[in-house]
């Protein structure tokens, strides 16, 4: 909203001059840092993702859900951190996947893990359910975005809610929805069509859902420049939550010579 | 907002460009509501999208607030979720305090106030409220994002609102026609028109499609209906 920006920081009185109501300092001669100079976008540091992760995929099948995500933490275009696990077992009912800023995910993960510990300490045997976590994430992310200080990440919540599979997504604004197939980031463009294509043909079982997730991770690895051949797959069913150790994508580049970029 | 670059052009370098955080998203969707003598119908599509991608094809955008009031909301979906949740809480508080359910005009006024409360950081939502008033007559209230409220008998809103309203003006309001006599719209005609209007919207508006949910509000209660649209 352009008009809000104008209200918060009016334009300077003259070229390179102070803005109304602000002190003037010469650049490089300021003891007070850039903040005292002009009302610049002082929160800009938190309004951009730094170490980012790419797609996370979620698929619902007849008795549960799978989530898949690779383990790369990118620093811009640099493939900087190669072991950033982001498929999380929250409790026996919930599996959580995340994409976007990795630090923001780690921050929220710590809070969620503490929530689970607090809950276990009550000792009434009740467990957080996926819909509750999904709704909670909606509120946390929406409140942050309303402060113009967003947590720059997407979340896919999978789980078992009263015996039924649940799969939902929340983005950095707090936009929340449920669907049988969810893919965030680049996967929204490349994996969603593959997922919907298969799901339109009928419900999946655990094995076919896992195979589909693996296929999507492979396709994404070939085309998404921020992806990685090492990924994790998590499954949630009524039997509980399992997160596999990272597995490698079997690469095959024999076709590469046939692709001419002219 | 001002940045180092605009104040010190000599230091500006071409290179990494910072994208400013945008707290709003346009998630599309359309709502149409028609009120008659003793009923109100409201329909909304189920496509939730952003830009050129579809989040889901089955997102209900109608909120049953009470036995005789239904809200249709489209626009920024995260604001819709927040607004409707707050609205439901406020209606429950009213019920506990006054020991009766809120009437549709009362909900309409409260919604207007709640929207204007956020005047300088608005809920980016296009709301249409349909229901029966205290006399049992059908009524429609439509809003802008900052709380302007107007009562009418038919209204289209959301991403295809501007395309659909003229069609409703002609077919229900009988505008730009000669030698016509005004007559109350029967429920069956309203329902048929609602479906036709959404079929047209799905042809032209990429943010409208997949499916519509229609809610019919009469003195006997609420009835729900589903109708398929094109899914491309």
Tab-separated table of C-alpha atoms in Angstrom:
chain	number	residue	atom	x	y	z
A	1	UNK	CA	0.000	0.000	0.000
A	2	UNK	CA	1.830	3.008	-1.292
A	3	UNK	CA	-0.060	5.563	0.753
A	4	UNK	CA	1.019	3.945	4.004
A	5	UNK	CA	4.672	4.178	3.096
A	6	UNK	CA	4.254	7.863	2.401
A	7	UNK	CA	2.677	8.480	5.762
A	8	UNK	CA	5.358	6.690	7.724
A	9	UNK	CA	8.275	8.309	5.933
A	10	UNK	CA	7.565	11.490	4.028
A	11	UNK	CA	9.739	12.417	1.070
A	12	UNK	CA	12.819	14.542	1.807
A	13	UNK	CA	12.586	18.327	1.784
A	14	UNK	CA	15.224	18.599	-0.936
A	15	UNK	CA	17.468	16.260	-2.881
A	16	UNK	CA	19.497	14.130	-0.437
A	17	UNK	CA	18.100	16.257	2.375
A	18	UNK	CA	16.386	15.267	5.604
A	19	UNK	CA	12.802	14.203	5.538
A	20	UNK	CA	10.365	16.321	7.575
A	21	UNK	CA	10.772	15.663	11.280
A	22	UNK	CA	14.073	13.793	10.867
A	23	UNK	CA	17.671	14.684	11.741
A	24	UNK	CA	20.255	15.047	9.043
A	25	UNK	CA	23.637	13.318	9.115
A	26	UNK	CA	26.207	13.023	6.403
A	27	UNK	CA	26.651	9.497	5.180
A	28	UNK	CA	29.653	7.772	6.763
A	29	UNK	CA	29.731	10.348	9.558
A	30	UNK	CA	26.890	9.047	11.583
A	31	UNK	CA	27.362	7.802	15.168
A	32	UNK	CA	23.804	6.711	15.379
A	33	UNK	CA	23.685	4.306	12.508
A	34	UNK	CA	21.338	4.668	9.603
A	35	UNK	CA	18.276	4.818	11.859
A	36	UNK	CA	18.781	8.401	13.010
A	37	UNK	CA	19.444	9.628	9.503
A	38	UNK	CA	16.120	9.103	7.824
A	39	UNK	CA	13.113	6.986	8.401
A	40	UNK	CA	14.308	4.250	6.164
A	41	UNK	CA	12.913	0.790	6.070
A	42	UNK	CA	14.484	-0.237	9.378
A	43	UNK	CA	12.814	-3.613	9.396
A	44	UNK	CA	14.050	-4.541	5.958
A	45	UNK	CA	16.411	-7.131	7.434
A	46	UNK	CA	13.583	-9.257	8.707
A	47	UNK	CA	11.372	-8.713	5.680
A	48	UNK	CA	13.419	-10.917	3.396
A	49	UNK	CA	14.295	-14.575	3.591
A	50	UNK	CA	18.018	-15.346	3.996
A	51	UNK	CA	18.720	-19.071	4.134
A	52	UNK	CA	15.896	-20.590	2.173
A	53	UNK	CA	14.543	-24.021	1.443
A	54	UNK	CA	12.475	-24.884	-1.588
A	55	UNK	CA	9.440	-27.068	-2.263
A	56	UNK	CA	7.640	-29.146	0.301
A	57	UNK	CA	5.121	-31.712	-0.942
A	58	UNK	CA	2.156	-33.204	0.891
A	59	UNK	CA	-0.103	-35.995	-0.358
A	60	UNK	CA	-3.145	-37.523	1.284
A	61	UNK	CA	-3.827	-41.245	0.824
A	62	UNK	CA	-6.594	-43.553	2.061
A	63	UNK	CA	-5.146	-44.114	5.551
A	64	UNK	CA	-2.805	-41.154	6.074
A	65	UNK	CA	-0.495	-38.587	4.511
A	66	UNK	CA	3.064	-38.288	3.232
A	67	UNK	CA	5.289	-35.221	3.255
A	68	UNK	CA	8.521	-34.910	1.265
A	69	UNK	CA	11.163	-32.171	1.227
A	70	UNK	CA	14.823	-31.961	0.265
A	71	UNK	CA	17.569	-31.011	2.723
A	72	UNK	CA	19.160	-28.024	1.003
A	73	UNK	CA	19.453	-24.621	2.631
A	74	UNK	CA	20.169	-22.094	-0.133
A	75	UNK	CA	21.852	-18.758	0.492
A	76	UNK	CA	20.552	-16.849	-2.494
A	77	UNK	CA	21.770	-18.894	-5.430
A	78	UNK	CA	24.516	-20.528	-3.342
A	79	UNK	CA	23.781	-24.111	-2.274
A	80	UNK	CA	25.188	-23.415	1.172
A	81	UNK	CA	23.805	-25.859	3.752
A	82	UNK	CA	23.335	-29.427	2.618
A	83	UNK	CA	21.762	-30.897	5.722
A	84	UNK	CA	18.702	-28.894	6.674
A	85	UNK	CA	16.058	-31.422	7.688
A	86	UNK	CA	12.573	-29.905	7.550
A	87	UNK	CA	10.166	-32.792	7.888
A	88	UNK	CA	9.299	-32.893	11.567
A	89	UNK	CA	7.496	-35.391	13.742
A	90	UNK	CA	5.474	-33.176	16.085
A	91	UNK	CA	3.758	-35.976	18.023
A	92	UNK	CA	2.123	-39.338	17.230
A	93	UNK	CA	-0.630	-37.603	15.262
A	94	UNK	CA	1.148	-34.789	13.413
A	95	UNK	CA	3.793	-34.494	10.749
A	96	UNK	CA	4.988	-31.022	9.778
A	97	UNK	CA	6.872	-29.868	6.687
A	98	UNK	CA	8.205	-26.406	5.966
A	99	UNK	CA	9.596	-24.350	3.098
A	100	UNK	CA	10.985	-20.817	2.907
A	101	UNK	CA	13.269	-19.159	5.432
A	102	UNK	CA	15.017	-21.892	7.431
A	103	UNK	CA	15.710	-19.714	10.485
A	104	UNK	CA	12.027	-18.854	10.787
A	105	UNK	CA	11.226	-22.569	10.621
A	106	UNK	CA	13.769	-23.349	13.353
A	107	UNK	CA	12.265	-20.603	15.513
A	108	UNK	CA	8.739	-21.970	15.159
A	109	UNK	CA	9.916	-25.576	15.497
A	110	UNK	CA	11.422	-24.801	18.908
A	111	UNK	CA	8.157	-23.211	20.038
A	112	UNK	CA	6.119	-26.173	18.782
A	113	UNK	CA	8.438	-28.692	20.443
A	114	UNK	CA	8.099	-26.797	23.732
A	115	UNK	CA	4.307	-26.850	23.341
A	116	UNK	CA	4.432	-30.631	23.006
A	117	UNK	CA	6.667	-30.977	26.061
A	118	UNK	CA	4.337	-28.750	28.108
A	119	UNK	CA	1.433	-30.883	26.992
A	120	UNK	CA	3.176	-34.113	27.973
A	121	UNK	CA	3.920	-32.645	31.394
A	122	UNK	CA	0.193	-32.235	32.037
A	123	UNK	CA	0.021	-36.016	31.680
A	124	UNK	CA	-3.659	-36.327	30.815
A	125	UNK	CA	-2.853	-38.446	27.770
A	126	UNK	CA	-4.369	-35.881	25.394
A	127	UNK	CA	-2.419	-34.962	22.297
A	128	UNK	CA	-2.370	-31.930	20.034
A	129	UNK	CA	-4.356	-32.700	16.876
A	130	UNK	CA	-3.396	-31.629	13.358
A	131	UNK	CA	-6.335	-29.224	12.883
A	132	UNK	CA	-5.379	-27.454	16.110
A	133	UNK	CA	-1.756	-27.034	15.043
A	134	UNK	CA	-2.877	-25.898	11.587
A	135	UNK	CA	-5.162	-23.275	13.121
A	136	UNK	CA	-2.479	-22.205	15.619
A	137	UNK	CA	0.045	-21.706	12.804
A	138	UNK	CA	-2.540	-19.610	10.951
A	139	UNK	CA	-2.836	-17.260	13.912
A	140	UNK	CA	0.913	-17.022	14.585
A	141	UNK	CA	1.745	-16.288	10.942
A	142	UNK	CA	-1.174	-13.868	10.502
A	143	UNK	CA	-0.219	-11.920	13.611
A	144	UNK	CA	3.375	-11.636	12.425
A	145	UNK	CA	2.302	-10.470	8.972
A	146	UNK	CA	-0.020	-7.907	10.574
A	147	UNK	CA	2.986	-6.462	12.399
A	148	UNK	CA	4.711	-6.236	8.986
A	149	UNK	CA	7.359	-8.574	10.428
A	150	UNK	CA	6.504	-11.888	8.770
A	151	UNK	CA	7.878	-15.336	9.368
A	152	UNK	CA	8.895	-15.945	5.760
A	153	UNK	CA	7.887	-19.577	5.424
A	154	UNK	CA	5.168	-21.996	4.334
A	155	UNK	CA	3.981	-24.933	6.407
A	156	UNK	CA	2.328	-28.197	5.440
A	157	UNK	CA	0.546	-29.906	8.313
A	158	UNK	CA	-0.306	-33.594	7.905
A	159	UNK	CA	-1.869	-35.857	10.458
A	160	UNK	CA	-4.675	-38.009	11.714
A	161	UNK	CA	-7.691	-36.135	13.038
A	162	UNK	CA	-10.206	-38.412	14.773
A	163	UNK	CA	-9.176	-41.367	12.592
A	164	UNK	CA	-9.313	-39.415	9.320
A	165	UNK	CA	-6.278	-38.165	7.368
A	166	UNK	CA	-5.758	-34.388	7.424
A	167	UNK	CA	-3.592	-32.321	5.109
A	168	UNK	CA	-3.441	-28.545	5.311
A	169	UNK	CA	-1.167	-25.675	4.319
A	170	UNK	CA	-0.404	-22.246	5.768
A	171	UNK	CA	1.667	-19.573	4.020
A	172	UNK	CA	3.567	-16.603	5.438
A	173	UNK	CA	0.456	-14.388	5.418
A	174	UNK	CA	-1.658	-16.878	7.343
A	175	UNK	CA	-3.523	-18.028	4.229
A	176	UNK	CA	-4.757	-21.493	5.184
A	177	UNK	CA	-6.459	-24.252	3.227
A	178	UNK	CA	-6.886	-28.006	3.127
A	179	UNK	CA	-6.447	-30.189	0.081
A	180	UNK	CA	-5.530	-33.751	-0.895
A	181	UNK	CA	-2.376	-32.538	-2.665
A	182	UNK	CA	-0.207	-29.623	-1.596
A	183	UNK	CA	3.064	-28.367	-3.028
A	184	UNK	CA	4.674	-25.041	-2.090
A	185	UNK	CA	7.316	-22.899	-3.782
A	186	UNK	CA	8.468	-24.075	-7.207
A	187	UNK	CA	6.575	-27.295	-6.578
A	188	UNK	CA	3.305	-25.349	-6.826
A	189	UNK	CA	4.056	-24.963	-10.540
A	190	UNK	CA	5.768	-28.274	-11.296
A	191	UNK	CA	4.531	-30.852	-8.779
A	192	UNK	CA	0.869	-29.852	-8.289
A	193	UNK	CA	-0.149	-30.823	-11.856
A	194	UNK	CA	1.493	-34.231	-11.410
A	195	UNK	CA	-0.169	-34.741	-8.043
A	196	UNK	CA	-3.646	-33.663	-9.178
A	197	UNK	CA	-3.352	-35.791	-12.290
A	198	UNK	CA	-2.822	-38.920	-10.217
A	199	UNK	CA	-5.376	-38.027	-7.523
A	200	UNK	CA	-8.099	-37.387	-10.119
A	201	UNK	CA	-7.829	-41.045	-11.119
A	202	UNK	CA	-8.862	-42.233	-7.668
A	203	UNK	CA	-7.651	-42.583	-4.093
A	204	UNK	CA	-4.101	-43.714	-3.366
A	205	UNK	CA	-2.703	-46.235	-0.916
A	206	UNK	CA	0.435	-45.707	1.143
A	207	UNK	CA	2.819	-47.282	-1.359
A	208	UNK	CA	1.494	-45.383	-4.397
A	209	UNK	CA	1.463	-42.095	-2.440
A	210	UNK	CA	5.104	-42.591	-1.444
A	211	UNK	CA	6.027	-43.504	-5.023
A	212	UNK	CA	4.262	-40.370	-6.259
A	213	UNK	CA	6.117	-38.197	-3.749
A	214	UNK	CA	9.440	-39.707	-4.844
A	215	UNK	CA	8.578	-39.109	-8.498
A	216	UNK	CA	7.774	-35.449	-7.749
A	217	UNK	CA	11.044	-34.983	-5.862
A	218	UNK	CA	12.891	-36.375	-8.881
A	219	UNK	CA	11.101	-34.108	-11.371
A	220	UNK	CA	11.739	-31.125	-9.114
A	221	UNK	CA	15.405	-32.023	-8.790
A	222	UNK	CA	15.830	-32.014	-12.549
A	223	UNK	CA	14.196	-28.587	-13.046
A	224	UNK	CA	14.243	-26.558	-9.801
A	225	UNK	CA	17.653	-24.879	-9.544
A	226	UNK	CA	17.289	-24.531	-5.748
A	227	UNK	CA	16.682	-28.218	-5.153
A	228	UNK	CA	18.943	-31.044	-4.037
A	229	UNK	CA	19.146	-34.800	-4.662
A	230	UNK	CA	18.941	-35.606	-0.947
A	231	UNK	CA	15.452	-35.568	0.562
A	232	UNK	CA	13.392	-36.760	3.479
A	233	UNK	CA	10.036	-38.479	3.376
A	234	UNK	CA	7.658	-38.625	6.303
A	235	UNK	CA	4.526	-40.722	6.681
A	236	UNK	CA	1.676	-40.346	9.147
A	237	UNK	CA	-0.989	-43.025	9.618
A	238	UNK	CA	-3.093	-44.180	12.535
A	239	UNK	CA	-0.070	-46.359	13.447
A	240	UNK	CA	1.990	-43.226	14.117
A	241	UNK	CA	4.511	-40.924	12.504
A	242	UNK	CA	7.736	-41.999	10.815
A	243	UNK	CA	10.323	-39.740	9.210
A	244	UNK	CA	12.802	-41.579	7.000
A	245	UNK	CA	16.512	-40.873	7.033
A	246	UNK	CA	17.472	-38.713	4.037
A	247	UNK	CA	17.589	-40.671	0.775
A	248	UNK	CA	19.320	-39.860	-2.498
A	249	UNK	CA	17.608	-39.396	-5.856
A	250	UNK	CA	18.947	-41.849	-8.426
A	251	UNK	CA	20.128	-39.406	-11.091
A	252	UNK	CA	20.135	-40.101	-14.784
A	253	UNK	CA	21.538	-37.421	-17.082
A	254	UNK	CA	21.920	-39.582	-20.214
A	255	UNK	CA	19.156	-37.574	-21.848
A	256	UNK	CA	20.889	-34.274	-21.179
A	257	UNK	CA	22.791	-34.204	-24.483
A	258	UNK	CA	19.498	-34.224	-26.368
A	259	UNK	CA	18.416	-30.910	-24.869
A	260	UNK	CA	19.738	-28.034	-26.959
A	261	UNK	CA	19.385	-24.562	-25.558
A	262	UNK	CA	19.707	-22.279	-28.556
B	1	UNK	CA	9.148	3.766	1.677
B	2	UNK	CA	12.471	5.539	1.411
B	3	UNK	CA	15.625	3.550	0.967
B	4	UNK	CA	19.320	4.251	0.862
B	5	UNK	CA	19.127	4.122	-2.919
B	6	UNK	CA	16.591	6.910	-3.311
B	7	UNK	CA	18.438	9.198	-0.893
B	8	UNK	CA	21.961	8.502	-2.099
B	9	UNK	CA	21.639	7.882	-5.800
B	10	UNK	CA	25.448	7.983	-6.128
B	11	UNK	CA	25.673	4.867	-3.957
B	12	UNK	CA	23.001	3.000	-5.872
B	13	UNK	CA	24.260	-0.108	-7.587
B	14	UNK	CA	22.460	-2.374	-9.954
B	15	UNK	CA	22.230	-5.759	-8.330
B	16	UNK	CA	20.143	-7.555	-5.791
B	17	UNK	CA	16.757	-5.933	-5.613
B	18	UNK	CA	14.868	-6.072	-2.369
B	19	UNK	CA	11.248	-7.096	-2.649
B	20	UNK	CA	9.119	-5.304	-0.093
B	21	UNK	CA	6.860	-7.433	2.022
B	22	UNK	CA	3.299	-7.311	0.777
B	23	UNK	CA	0.829	-8.166	3.544
B	24	UNK	CA	-2.087	-8.625	1.166
B	25	UNK	CA	-2.785	-11.350	-1.382
B	26	UNK	CA	-5.549	-11.567	-3.947
B	27	UNK	CA	-6.977	-15.049	-3.626
B	28	UNK	CA	-9.880	-14.418	-6.007
B	29	UNK	CA	-13.368	-15.887	-5.866
B	30	UNK	CA	-16.821	-14.528	-6.550
B	31	UNK	CA	-20.043	-14.285	-4.558
B	32	UNK	CA	-23.561	-13.653	-5.827
B	33	UNK	CA	-26.625	-13.183	-3.640
B	34	UNK	CA	-30.281	-12.687	-4.517
B	35	UNK	CA	-33.086	-11.936	-2.075
B	36	UNK	CA	-36.792	-12.535	-2.598
B	37	UNK	CA	-39.942	-11.994	-0.580
B	38	UNK	CA	-39.413	-14.884	1.804
B	39	UNK	CA	-36.008	-16.280	0.916
B	40	UNK	CA	-32.418	-15.354	0.171
B	41	UNK	CA	-29.971	-17.344	-1.934
B	42	UNK	CA	-26.223	-16.865	-1.875
B	43	UNK	CA	-23.591	-18.695	-3.904
B	44	UNK	CA	-19.801	-18.606	-4.008
B	45	UNK	CA	-17.281	-20.500	-6.101
B	46	UNK	CA	-14.747	-22.821	-4.477
B	47	UNK	CA	-11.530	-21.856	-6.251
B	48	UNK	CA	-8.781	-20.438	-4.027
B	49	UNK	CA	-5.956	-19.067	-6.133
B	50	UNK	CA	-3.013	-16.725	-6.177
B	51	UNK	CA	-1.719	-15.308	-9.440
B	52	UNK	CA	-1.654	-18.098	-11.987
B	53	UNK	CA	-1.739	-20.992	-9.533
B	54	UNK	CA	-4.664	-22.607	-7.772
B	55	UNK	CA	-4.207	-23.394	-4.079
B	56	UNK	CA	-7.271	-25.610	-3.912
B	57	UNK	CA	-10.399	-26.329	-5.934
B	58	UNK	CA	-12.639	-26.966	-2.949
B	59	UNK	CA	-12.556	-24.006	-0.606
B	60	UNK	CA	-15.967	-23.047	0.724
B	61	UNK	CA	-16.351	-19.276	0.981
B	62	UNK	CA	-19.795	-19.161	2.563
B	63	UNK	CA	-20.001	-18.895	6.343
B	64	UNK	CA	-23.199	-19.897	8.131
B	65	UNK	CA	-23.307	-17.329	10.899
B	66	UNK	CA	-26.750	-18.298	12.231
B	67	UNK	CA	-29.951	-20.060	11.209
B	68	UNK	CA	-30.917	-17.096	9.024
B	69	UNK	CA	-27.672	-15.311	8.179
B	70	UNK	CA	-24.923	-16.376	5.772
B	71	UNK	CA	-21.791	-14.432	4.862
B	72	UNK	CA	-19.963	-14.779	1.560
B	73	UNK	CA	-16.408	-13.431	1.645
B	74	UNK	CA	-13.699	-13.248	-1.013
B	75	UNK	CA	-10.468	-11.348	-1.500
B	76	UNK	CA	-7.465	-11.788	0.771
B	77	UNK	CA	-8.110	-15.209	2.259
B	78	UNK	CA	-6.043	-14.718	5.421
B	79	UNK	CA	-8.108	-11.610	6.217
B	80	UNK	CA	-11.320	-13.515	5.486
B	81	UNK	CA	-10.333	-16.237	7.947
B	82	UNK	CA	-9.542	-13.693	10.642
B	83	UNK	CA	-12.624	-11.552	10.047
B	84	UNK	CA	-15.081	-14.447	10.046
B	85	UNK	CA	-13.576	-15.984	13.163
B	86	UNK	CA	-13.846	-12.640	14.959
B	87	UNK	CA	-17.393	-12.202	13.675
B	88	UNK	CA	-18.443	-15.610	14.971
B	89	UNK	CA	-16.936	-14.823	18.372
B	90	UNK	CA	-18.745	-11.471	18.551
B	91	UNK	CA	-22.046	-13.131	17.599
B	92	UNK	CA	-21.600	-15.675	20.360
B	93	UNK	CA	-20.911	-12.889	22.861
B	94	UNK	CA	-24.111	-11.153	21.724
B	95	UNK	CA	-26.072	-14.354	22.202
B	96	UNK	CA	-24.748	-14.888	25.717
B	97	UNK	CA	-25.435	-11.276	26.642
B	98	UNK	CA	-28.915	-10.866	25.160
B	99	UNK	CA	-30.121	-14.474	25.250
B	100	UNK	CA	-31.195	-14.388	21.597
B	101	UNK	CA	-29.562	-14.868	18.209
B	102	UNK	CA	-28.454	-11.782	16.276
B	103	UNK	CA	-30.805	-10.671	13.517
B	104	UNK	CA	-29.400	-10.229	10.019
B	105	UNK	CA	-29.581	-6.382	10.131
B	106	UNK	CA	-27.751	-6.454	13.477
B	107	UNK	CA	-24.984	-8.649	12.043
B	108	UNK	CA	-24.841	-6.326	9.033
B	109	UNK	CA	-24.271	-3.271	11.222
B	110	UNK	CA	-21.678	-5.052	13.365
B	111	UNK	CA	-19.750	-6.187	10.291
B	112	UNK	CA	-19.641	-2.618	9.026
B	113	UNK	CA	-18.240	-1.416	12.365
B	114	UNK	CA	-15.701	-4.232	12.491
B	115	UNK	CA	-14.453	-3.406	9.006
B	116	UNK	CA	-14.161	0.308	9.710
B	117	UNK	CA	-12.276	-0.404	12.940
B	118	UNK	CA	-9.456	-1.525	10.651
B	119	UNK	CA	-9.784	1.571	8.429
B	120	UNK	CA	-6.049	2.215	8.129
B	121	UNK	CA	-4.966	-1.427	7.740
B	122	UNK	CA	-8.136	-2.855	6.230
B	123	UNK	CA	-9.333	-6.409	5.896
B	124	UNK	CA	-8.965	-6.768	2.132
B	125	UNK	CA	-12.234	-8.645	1.825
B	126	UNK	CA	-15.325	-8.205	-0.321
B	127	UNK	CA	-18.260	-9.210	1.869
B	128	UNK	CA	-21.834	-10.015	0.952
B	129	UNK	CA	-24.230	-10.864	3.741
B	130	UNK	CA	-27.488	-12.665	2.927
B	131	UNK	CA	-30.326	-13.617	5.195
B	132	UNK	CA	-33.824	-12.985	6.431
B	133	UNK	CA	-34.632	-9.807	8.350
B	134	UNK	CA	-36.839	-9.532	11.442
B	135	UNK	CA	-39.973	-9.599	9.254
B	136	UNK	CA	-38.863	-12.760	7.443
B	137	UNK	CA	-38.082	-10.891	4.217
B	138	UNK	CA	-34.967	-11.748	2.245
B	139	UNK	CA	-32.187	-9.167	2.504
B	140	UNK	CA	-28.707	-8.684	1.080
B	141	UNK	CA	-26.020	-6.397	2.507
B	142	UNK	CA	-22.883	-5.649	0.535
B	143	UNK	CA	-19.680	-3.990	1.742
B	144	UNK	CA	-16.482	-2.429	0.579
B	145	UNK	CA	-13.274	-3.426	2.412
B	146	UNK	CA	-13.452	-0.507	4.849
B	147	UNK	CA	-17.027	-0.902	5.976
B	148	UNK	CA	-19.365	0.947	3.643
B	149	UNK	CA	-22.622	-0.999	3.828
B	150	UNK	CA	-25.673	-1.008	1.592
B	151	UNK	CA	-28.861	-3.059	1.666
B	152	UNK	CA	-30.178	-4.341	-1.651
B	153	UNK	CA	-32.049	-7.277	-3.167
B	154	UNK	CA	-29.318	-8.629	-5.415
B	155	UNK	CA	-25.542	-8.233	-5.541
B	156	UNK	CA	-22.447	-9.717	-7.156
B	157	UNK	CA	-19.059	-9.344	-5.525
B	158	UNK	CA	-15.487	-10.576	-5.683
B	159	UNK	CA	-13.184	-11.034	-8.656
B	160	UNK	CA	-16.012	-11.360	-11.219
B	161	UNK	CA	-18.312	-8.924	-9.420
B	162	UNK	CA	-17.894	-6.174	-11.996
B	163	UNK	CA	-18.799	-8.579	-14.806
B	164	UNK	CA	-21.812	-10.092	-13.089
B	165	UNK	CA	-23.517	-7.074	-11.566
B	166	UNK	CA	-24.709	-5.638	-14.924
B	167	UNK	CA	-26.202	-9.008	-15.801
B	168	UNK	CA	-28.112	-9.075	-12.528
B	169	UNK	CA	-29.155	-5.416	-13.034
B	170	UNK	CA	-30.747	-6.470	-16.299
B	171	UNK	CA	-32.232	-9.802	-15.319
B	172	UNK	CA	-33.428	-9.023	-11.798
B	173	UNK	CA	-33.422	-5.247	-11.601
B	174	UNK	CA	-35.026	-5.149	-15.096
B	175	UNK	CA	-32.769	-2.222	-15.985
B	176	UNK	CA	-32.545	-0.908	-19.572
B	177	UNK	CA	-35.728	-2.668	-20.601
B	178	UNK	CA	-38.961	-1.232	-21.901
B	179	UNK	CA	-42.521	-2.333	-21.180
B	180	UNK	CA	-41.641	-4.521	-18.231
B	181	UNK	CA	-43.572	-4.809	-15.024
B	182	UNK	CA	-41.723	-5.430	-11.807
B	183	UNK	CA	-42.618	-8.665	-10.062
B	184	UNK	CA	-41.005	-10.490	-7.161
B	185	UNK	CA	-38.394	-13.019	-8.286
B	186	UNK	CA	-39.429	-16.603	-7.580
B	187	UNK	CA	-36.886	-18.783	-5.780
B	188	UNK	CA	-36.482	-21.201	-8.704
B	189	UNK	CA	-35.694	-18.358	-11.091
B	190	UNK	CA	-33.171	-16.899	-8.666
B	191	UNK	CA	-31.439	-20.269	-8.343
B	192	UNK	CA	-31.328	-20.851	-12.097
B	193	UNK	CA	-29.992	-17.341	-12.674
B	194	UNK	CA	-27.358	-17.768	-10.002
B	195	UNK	CA	-26.017	-20.877	-11.744
B	196	UNK	CA	-26.102	-19.244	-15.194
B	197	UNK	CA	-24.306	-16.201	-13.898
B	198	UNK	CA	-21.496	-18.335	-12.427
B	199	UNK	CA	-21.145	-20.327	-15.647
B	200	UNK	CA	-20.557	-17.005	-17.452
B	201	UNK	CA	-18.093	-15.860	-14.802
B	202	UNK	CA	-16.090	-19.081	-15.084
B	203	UNK	CA	-15.741	-18.499	-18.825
B	204	UNK	CA	-14.150	-15.073	-18.470
B	205	UNK	CA	-12.579	-14.842	-15.003
B	206	UNK	CA	-9.615	-17.080	-14.238
B	207	UNK	CA	-10.168	-16.620	-10.492
B	208	UNK	CA	-13.676	-18.084	-10.624
B	209	UNK	CA	-14.426	-21.727	-11.359
B	210	UNK	CA	-14.301	-25.370	-10.231
B	211	UNK	CA	-17.551	-25.511	-8.281
B	212	UNK	CA	-20.152	-23.382	-6.513
B	213	UNK	CA	-21.826	-23.845	-3.209
B	214	UNK	CA	-25.275	-22.324	-2.945
B	215	UNK	CA	-27.069	-21.696	0.307
B	216	UNK	CA	-30.814	-21.143	0.323
B	217	UNK	CA	-32.156	-19.407	3.416
B	218	UNK	CA	-35.871	-19.646	4.161
B	219	UNK	CA	-37.981	-19.545	7.325
B	220	UNK	CA	-37.601	-23.350	7.429
B	221	UNK	CA	-33.840	-23.077	7.770
B	222	UNK	CA	-30.785	-23.427	5.574
B	223	UNK	CA	-30.398	-25.697	2.554
B	224	UNK	CA	-27.123	-26.325	0.774
B	225	UNK	CA	-26.546	-27.173	-2.864
B	226	UNK	CA	-23.463	-27.902	-4.957
B	227	UNK	CA	-23.023	-27.120	-8.648
B	228	UNK	CA	-20.036	-27.977	-10.842
B	229	UNK	CA	-18.263	-25.361	-12.967
B	230	UNK	CA	-15.457	-25.704	-15.486
B	231	UNK	CA	-12.181	-26.688	-13.861
B	232	UNK	CA	-9.550	-25.181	-16.164
